[in-house]
């Protein structure tokens, strides 16, 4: 049966090779481009039970198997239910299970892991306003964190010449999954490192834009599916804010006809009830005309979601740069609470409910076996 399986993969563009003398733990290896896969074939009457899967898993974790990106476990009699339950609950991402039926390999869950790494659908979110210092960088980074907590792999593109994201987050952050499932990554790139086909696992690309509109690369701006426009309920600049939002909308719309835009209030202080109401009404009123002319413009009412002022966010840069600590997001809870964490999770949820982002998530959830 090993020979049959090897022939099958050869047909599909893989280069099979038998292990060197003395090597054990797998039956043959497959090479395609830079990728190497260890294959274990089980030709037996009984289905494959959990101990056999765990043995293969241990082999893949061992130092001898370091060169293998993943493993295929192929059975001619199927797999026990416990095998699937274990794969699911432990989030085993580097093993694909297959059966050889009538000369073809059928994959579980049903998806073809040999289909190559064609780029998966992703969505682009631009965080832009033509004003500086209103929280573009803070919001880009923490929204990325919230989406990563929701299970998306996120790429953050730093378009601002100040390069604050890199300073604050280094090359990125890995968020381990709380229940030992595979975690998610936030990767920070600059404009030149960004590449549409870079990482097929990426679900969301968030761009921290340069406040000077013309300084942003057209190639990226025209890809934005959604734009977030941070603003504040600041009494000193409230009339100016209306003007800035209009200008921001126009600049984006002139370049990108399809993008949906969301205004979000940053630095919100819920204690200032009266002031908030007056200023919010003013801004919303300004906004009405805009959204009538352009139905893809939305105003996120701070009663629904806002980013509250938080000292954790204020000191975000201080903690990471001055104290030279590991890059991290301001999601740590104090006294069991973290304003940034709950606000950004709420923002991520709001955006998911008002967009097609959950489509990508479903696509990700469907493919747990693919590394
Ligand atoms: N919600 C918030 N609470 C407290 N401080 C904030 C908040 N949002 C932003 N800041 C602080 O305001 C400053 C400007 O924010 P930043 O994200 O760098 O703005 P931009 O990228 O638009 O220039 C930073 O010092 C940041 O830490
Ligand atoms: Mg910035």
Coordinates of C-alpha atoms and ligand atoms in Angstrom, one line a residue:
X1 CA 0.0 0.0 0.0
X2 CA 2.9 2.4 0.7
X3 CA 3.9 2.2 -3.0
X4 CA 0.3 3.0 -4.1
X5 CA 0.2 6.1 -1.8
X6 CA 3.6 7.3 -3.0
X7 CA 2.5 6.9 -6.6
X8 CA -0.6 8.9 -5.8
X9 CA 1.3 11.9 -4.4
X10 CA 3.8 11.7 -7.3
X11 CA 0.8 12.2 -9.6
X12 CA -0.2 15.3 -7.6
X13 CA 3.2 17.0 -8.0
X14 CA 5.0 15.9 -4.9
X15 CA 8.4 14.2 -4.9
X16 CA 8.3 11.1 -2.7
X17 CA 11.4 9.6 -1.2
X18 CA 11.9 6.6 1.1
X19 CA 13.6 7.3 4.5
X20 CA 17.3 6.9 4.9
X21 CA 18.4 3.6 6.4
X22 CA 17.7 3.4 10.1
X23 CA 15.2 6.3 10.1
X24 CA 11.9 5.4 11.7
X25 CA 8.6 7.1 12.7
X26 CA 7.4 7.6 9.1
X27 CA 7.2 5.6 5.9
X28 CA 8.3 8.1 3.3
X29 CA 8.7 11.8 2.8
X30 CA 7.3 14.2 0.3
X31 CA 8.9 17.3 -1.1
X32 CA 7.3 20.2 -3.0
X33 CA 9.1 23.4 -3.3
X34 CA 10.5 24.2 0.1
X35 CA 7.9 22.1 1.9
X36 CA 8.7 18.7 3.4
X37 CA 6.0 16.4 4.7
X38 CA 6.4 13.1 6.6
X39 CA 3.9 10.5 5.6
X40 CA 2.9 7.5 7.8
X41 CA 0.8 4.8 6.1
X42 CA -1.4 2.5 8.1
X43 CA -2.5 -0.5 6.2
X44 CA -4.4 -2.6 8.7
X45 CA -7.8 -4.0 9.2
X46 CA -8.7 -1.9 12.2
X47 CA -9.2 1.9 12.0
X48 CA -6.4 4.1 13.3
X49 CA -6.8 4.6 17.0
X50 CA -5.6 7.5 19.2
X51 CA -2.3 5.9 20.3
X52 CA -1.1 5.7 16.7
X53 CA -2.0 9.3 16.1
X54 CA -0.2 10.3 19.3
X55 CA 2.9 8.4 18.3
X56 CA 3.0 10.1 15.0
X57 CA 2.5 13.5 16.8
X58 CA 5.4 12.8 19.1
X59 CA 7.6 11.8 16.1
X60 CA 6.7 15.2 14.4
X61 CA 7.7 17.0 17.6
X62 CA 11.0 15.2 17.9
X63 CA 14.3 16.7 16.8
X64 CA 14.7 14.1 14.0
X65 CA 11.5 15.5 12.4
X66 CA 12.5 19.1 12.5
X67 CA 12.7 19.4 8.7
X68 CA 9.1 18.4 8.3
X69 CA 6.6 21.2 8.2
X70 CA 3.7 18.7 8.8
X71 CA 2.7 15.1 8.5
X72 CA 0.1 13.1 6.6
X73 CA -1.4 10.1 8.3
X74 CA -2.9 7.8 5.7
X75 CA -5.1 4.9 6.7
X76 CA -6.9 2.3 4.5
X77 CA -9.5 1.6 7.2
X78 CA -10.4 5.1 8.4
X79 CA -10.0 6.7 11.9
X80 CA -11.7 6.2 15.2
X81 CA -13.9 9.0 16.5
X82 CA -11.4 9.6 19.4
X83 CA -8.8 10.6 16.8
X84 CA -11.0 13.4 15.4
X85 CA -12.0 14.5 18.9
X86 CA -8.4 14.7 19.9
X87 CA -7.4 16.6 16.8
X88 CA -10.1 19.1 17.4
X89 CA -9.8 19.6 21.1
X90 CA -6.0 19.8 21.1
X91 CA -6.0 21.9 18.0
X92 CA -3.5 19.6 16.2
X93 CA -2.6 21.8 13.2
X94 CA 0.3 19.9 11.7
X95 CA -1.2 16.6 10.9
X96 CA -3.6 15.8 8.1
X97 CA -5.6 12.6 8.1
X98 CA -6.4 10.8 4.9
X99 CA -7.8 7.6 3.6
X100 CA -6.9 5.8 0.4
X101 CA -10.2 5.0 -1.3
X102 CA -10.4 3.6 -4.9
X103 CA -7.0 4.9 -5.7
X104 CA -7.6 8.5 -4.4
X105 CA -6.8 10.1 -1.1
X106 CA -9.7 11.5 0.7
X107 CA -9.0 14.1 3.5
X108 CA -10.6 14.7 6.8
X109 CA -12.2 17.1 7.5
X110 CA -13.0 17.1 3.9
X111 CA -10.6 19.5 2.4
X112 CA -7.7 18.9 0.1
X113 CA -4.5 19.7 2.0
X114 CA -2.5 19.1 -1.1
X115 CA -4.3 21.9 -2.9
X116 CA -1.2 24.1 -2.4
X117 CA -1.1 27.5 -0.7
X118 CA -3.4 29.6 -2.9
X119 CA -3.9 32.8 -1.0
X120 CA -7.0 32.7 1.2
X121 CA -9.5 35.5 1.1
X122 CA -8.5 38.4 3.3
X123 CA -9.9 41.8 4.2
X124 CA -8.2 45.1 4.3
X125 CA -8.9 47.7 7.0
X126 CA -7.4 51.1 6.8
X127 CA -7.1 53.3 9.9
X128 CA -7.0 56.8 8.6
X129 CA -7.7 60.4 9.4
X130 CA -5.9 63.4 8.1
X131 CA -5.3 64.6 11.7
X132 CA -2.4 63.4 13.8
X133 CA -2.5 62.2 17.4
X134 CA -6.1 60.9 17.5
X135 CA -5.2 57.3 18.1
X136 CA -4.6 55.8 14.6
X137 CA -1.6 53.8 15.8
X138 CA -3.1 52.8 19.1
X139 CA -6.3 51.7 17.4
X140 CA -4.6 49.8 14.6
X141 CA -2.5 47.8 17.1
X142 CA -5.2 47.1 19.6
X143 CA -7.8 46.3 17.1
X144 CA -5.3 43.8 15.6
X145 CA -5.0 42.4 19.1
X146 CA -8.7 42.0 19.4
X147 CA -9.1 40.3 16.1
X148 CA -6.2 38.0 16.9
X149 CA -8.0 37.1 20.2
X150 CA -11.1 36.4 18.0
X151 CA -9.1 33.8 16.0
X152 CA -7.8 35.8 13.0
X153 CA -4.2 36.0 11.9
X154 CA -3.5 39.7 11.4
X155 CA -1.0 41.6 9.5
X156 CA -0.3 45.2 10.5
X157 CA 1.1 47.4 7.9
X158 CA 2.9 50.5 9.2
X159 CA 2.4 53.3 6.6
X160 CA 3.4 56.2 8.9
X161 CA 6.9 57.4 8.4
X162 CA 7.3 57.6 12.2
X163 CA 7.2 53.8 12.3
X164 CA 5.6 53.8 15.7
X165 CA 4.1 50.3 15.2
X166 CA 7.5 48.8 14.8
X167 CA 8.8 50.7 17.8
X168 CA 5.9 49.6 19.9
X169 CA 5.4 46.0 18.7
X170 CA 8.7 45.0 17.1
X171 CA 8.1 42.4 14.4
X172 CA 4.9 41.3 15.9
X173 CA 3.2 39.3 18.7
X174 CA 2.1 35.7 19.1
X175 CA -1.1 35.2 21.1
X176 CA -1.2 31.7 22.5
X177 CA -4.7 30.2 22.6
X178 CA -6.0 30.0 26.2
X179 CA -7.0 26.3 25.7
X180 CA -3.9 25.0 24.1
X181 CA -5.3 25.3 20.6
X182 CA -3.0 26.9 18.0
X183 CA -2.6 30.6 18.7
X184 CA -2.8 33.5 16.3
X185 CA -0.2 36.0 15.1
X186 CA 0.1 39.7 14.6
X187 CA 2.8 40.4 12.1
X188 CA 4.1 44.0 11.7
X189 CA 5.3 45.0 8.3
X190 CA 6.4 48.2 6.6
X191 CA 5.0 49.2 3.3
X192 CA 7.8 47.5 1.3
X193 CA 7.6 44.2 3.2
X194 CA 3.8 43.9 2.5
X195 CA 3.0 41.4 -0.2
X196 CA -0.5 40.4 -1.1
X197 CA 0.5 36.7 -1.3
X198 CA 2.9 36.7 1.6
X199 CA 1.0 34.5 4.0
X200 CA -2.1 32.6 3.0
X201 CA -3.2 32.3 6.6
X202 CA -3.7 36.0 7.0
X203 CA -7.3 36.9 7.5
X204 CA -7.1 40.6 8.1
X205 CA -4.7 43.3 7.0
X206 CA -4.8 46.5 9.1
X207 CA -3.0 49.5 7.7
X208 CA -1.9 52.3 10.1
X209 CA -2.0 55.1 7.6
X210 CA 0.1 58.2 7.2
X211 CA -2.1 61.3 8.0
X212 CA -0.8 62.9 4.8
X213 CA -3.2 61.2 2.4
X214 CA -0.9 61.4 -0.6
X215 CA 1.9 59.7 1.2
X216 CA 0.0 56.4 1.4
X217 CA 0.5 53.8 -1.4
X218 CA -2.4 53.8 -3.8
X219 CA -2.0 50.1 -4.3
X220 CA -2.9 49.5 -0.7
X221 CA -5.4 52.2 -0.2
X222 CA -7.4 51.0 -3.2
X223 CA -7.7 47.5 -1.5
X224 CA -9.3 48.8 1.6
X225 CA -12.6 47.0 2.2
X226 CA -13.2 49.0 5.4
X227 CA -11.8 52.2 6.8
X228 CA -11.9 53.2 10.5
X229 CA -11.8 56.9 11.1
X230 CA -10.9 57.8 14.7
X231 CA -12.1 61.1 16.1
X232 CA -12.7 62.5 19.6
X233 CA -15.5 64.4 21.3
X234 CA -13.2 67.2 22.1
X235 CA -15.0 70.5 22.8
X236 CA -12.2 72.6 21.5
X237 CA -12.0 71.1 18.1
X238 CA -15.5 69.8 17.6
X239 CA -16.3 72.1 14.6
X240 CA -13.0 71.3 13.2
X241 CA -13.6 67.6 13.7
X242 CA -16.7 67.7 11.5
X243 CA -14.6 69.4 8.8
X244 CA -11.8 66.8 9.2
X245 CA -14.1 63.9 8.9
X246 CA -15.7 65.3 5.7
X247 CA -12.2 65.9 4.3
X248 CA -11.1 62.4 5.3
X249 CA -14.2 60.8 3.7
X250 CA -13.7 62.7 0.5
X251 CA -10.0 61.8 0.2
X252 CA -10.7 58.1 0.7
X253 CA -13.7 58.0 -1.5
X254 CA -11.9 59.7 -4.4
X255 CA -9.5 56.9 -4.5
X256 CA -11.6 53.9 -3.4
X257 CA -15.3 53.6 -4.5
X258 CA -16.1 50.4 -2.5
X259 CA -14.7 50.9 0.9
X260 CA -17.1 51.2 3.9
X261 CA -16.1 53.9 6.4
X262 CA -16.7 53.9 10.1
X263 CA -16.2 56.9 12.4
X264 CA -15.2 55.7 15.9
X265 CA -14.9 57.9 19.0
X266 CA -11.6 57.6 20.8
X267 CA -10.6 59.0 24.2
X268 CA -14.1 58.7 25.3
X269 CA -14.8 59.7 28.9
X270 CA -18.2 58.1 30.0
X271 CA -18.3 60.3 33.2
X272 CA -18.9 63.4 31.1
X273 CA -22.5 62.5 30.3
X274 CA -23.8 66.0 29.5
X275 CA -20.8 67.1 27.5
X276 CA -20.8 63.9 25.6
X277 CA -24.4 64.2 24.6
X278 CA -24.1 67.7 23.3
X279 CA -20.9 67.0 21.4
X280 CA -22.1 63.7 20.1
X281 CA -25.3 65.2 18.8
X282 CA -23.4 67.9 17.1
X283 CA -21.1 65.5 15.3
X284 CA -23.9 63.1 14.4
X285 CA -25.8 65.9 12.9
X286 CA -22.8 66.9 10.8
X287 CA -22.6 63.4 9.8
X288 CA -26.2 62.9 8.7
X289 CA -25.7 64.8 5.5
X290 CA -22.6 62.8 4.7
X291 CA -24.2 59.4 5.2
X292 CA -27.2 60.4 3.1
X293 CA -24.9 61.2 0.2
X294 CA -22.8 58.1 0.7
X295 CA -24.6 55.2 2.3
X296 CA -21.3 53.4 2.9
X297 CA -20.3 55.9 5.6
X298 CA -21.2 55.0 9.1
X299 CA -21.0 56.7 12.5
X300 CA -20.4 54.4 15.4
X301 CA -22.5 55.9 18.2
X302 CA -20.4 55.9 21.4
X303 CA -23.5 54.5 23.1
X304 CA -22.8 51.3 21.1
X305 CA -19.0 51.2 21.0
X306 CA -16.3 53.7 21.8
X307 CA -12.6 53.5 22.9
X308 CA -12.5 54.9 26.4
X309 CA -9.6 57.0 27.6
X310 CA -7.4 54.7 29.5
X311 CA -4.1 55.3 31.3
X312 CA -3.0 51.9 30.0
X313 CA -3.2 53.2 26.5
X314 CA -1.7 56.5 27.4
X315 CA 1.4 54.7 28.7
X316 CA 1.5 52.1 26.0
X317 CA 4.5 53.6 24.3
X318 CA 6.1 54.5 27.6
X319 CA 6.0 50.9 28.8
X320 CA 7.4 49.4 25.7
X321 CA 10.0 51.9 24.6
X322 CA 11.3 53.6 27.7
X323 CA 11.3 50.5 29.9
X324 CA 12.5 48.4 27.0
X325 CA 10.0 45.7 27.8
X326 CA 8.8 43.0 25.5
X327 CA 6.3 44.4 23.0
X328 CA 2.8 43.8 24.2
X329 CA -0.7 45.3 23.9
X330 CA -2.3 47.1 26.8
X331 CA -4.7 44.3 27.5
X332 CA -3.6 43.4 31.0
X333 CA -6.4 43.4 33.5
X334 CA -6.1 45.4 36.7
X335 CA -8.5 44.3 39.4
X336 CA -10.0 41.9 36.9
X337 CA -10.8 44.6 34.4
X338 CA -9.1 46.0 31.3
X339 CA -10.8 48.9 29.5
X340 CA -8.8 48.6 26.4
X341 CA -9.3 44.9 26.1
X342 CA -13.1 45.1 26.5
X343 CA -13.4 48.2 24.3
X344 CA -11.4 46.7 21.4
X345 CA -13.1 43.4 21.6
X346 CA -16.4 45.3 21.4
X347 CA -15.1 47.2 18.4
X348 CA -14.0 44.0 16.7
X349 CA -17.4 42.5 17.3
X350 CA -19.2 45.6 16.0
X351 CA -17.1 45.5 12.8
X352 CA -17.8 41.8 12.4
X353 CA -21.5 42.4 12.8
X354 CA -21.5 45.2 10.2
X355 CA -19.2 43.6 7.6
X356 CA -18.4 40.4 5.9
X357 CA -15.4 39.6 8.1
X358 CA -17.0 36.6 9.7
X359 CA -16.9 35.0 6.2
X360 CA -13.1 34.8 6.5
X361 CA -13.4 33.4 10.0
X362 CA -15.6 30.6 8.9
X363 CA -13.2 29.8 6.1
X364 CA -10.4 29.7 8.7
X365 CA -12.4 27.5 11.1
X366 CA -13.1 25.0 8.3
X367 CA -9.5 24.3 7.7
X368 CA -8.0 23.3 11.0
X369 CA -5.8 20.6 9.5
X370 CA -3.9 22.9 7.3
X371 CA -0.7 24.4 8.6
Ligands
LIG1 N1 -8.0 55.9 24.3 C1 -6.8 56.4 24.7 N2 -6.6 56.6 26.0 C2 -5.4 57.1 26.5 N3 -4.4 57.5 25.6 C3 -4.6 57.3 24.3 C4 -5.8 56.8 23.8 N4 -5.7 56.8 22.4 C5 -4.5 57.3 22.1 N5 -3.8 57.6 23.2 C6 -2.5 58.3 23.3 O1 -2.5 59.4 22.5 C7 -1.3 59.6 21.8 C8 -1.5 59.6 20.3 O2 -2.0 58.4 19.9 P1 -1.5 57.6 18.5 O3 -2.2 56.3 18.5 O4 -0.1 57.7 18.5 O5 -2.1 58.7 17.5 P2 -1.8 58.8 15.9 O6 -1.3 57.5 15.4 O7 -3.1 59.1 15.3 O8 -0.8 59.9 15.8 C9 -0.4 58.4 22.2 O9 0.4 58.8 23.3 C10 -1.4 57.4 22.8 O10 -0.8 56.6 23.7
LIG2 MG1 0.6 57.1 14.5

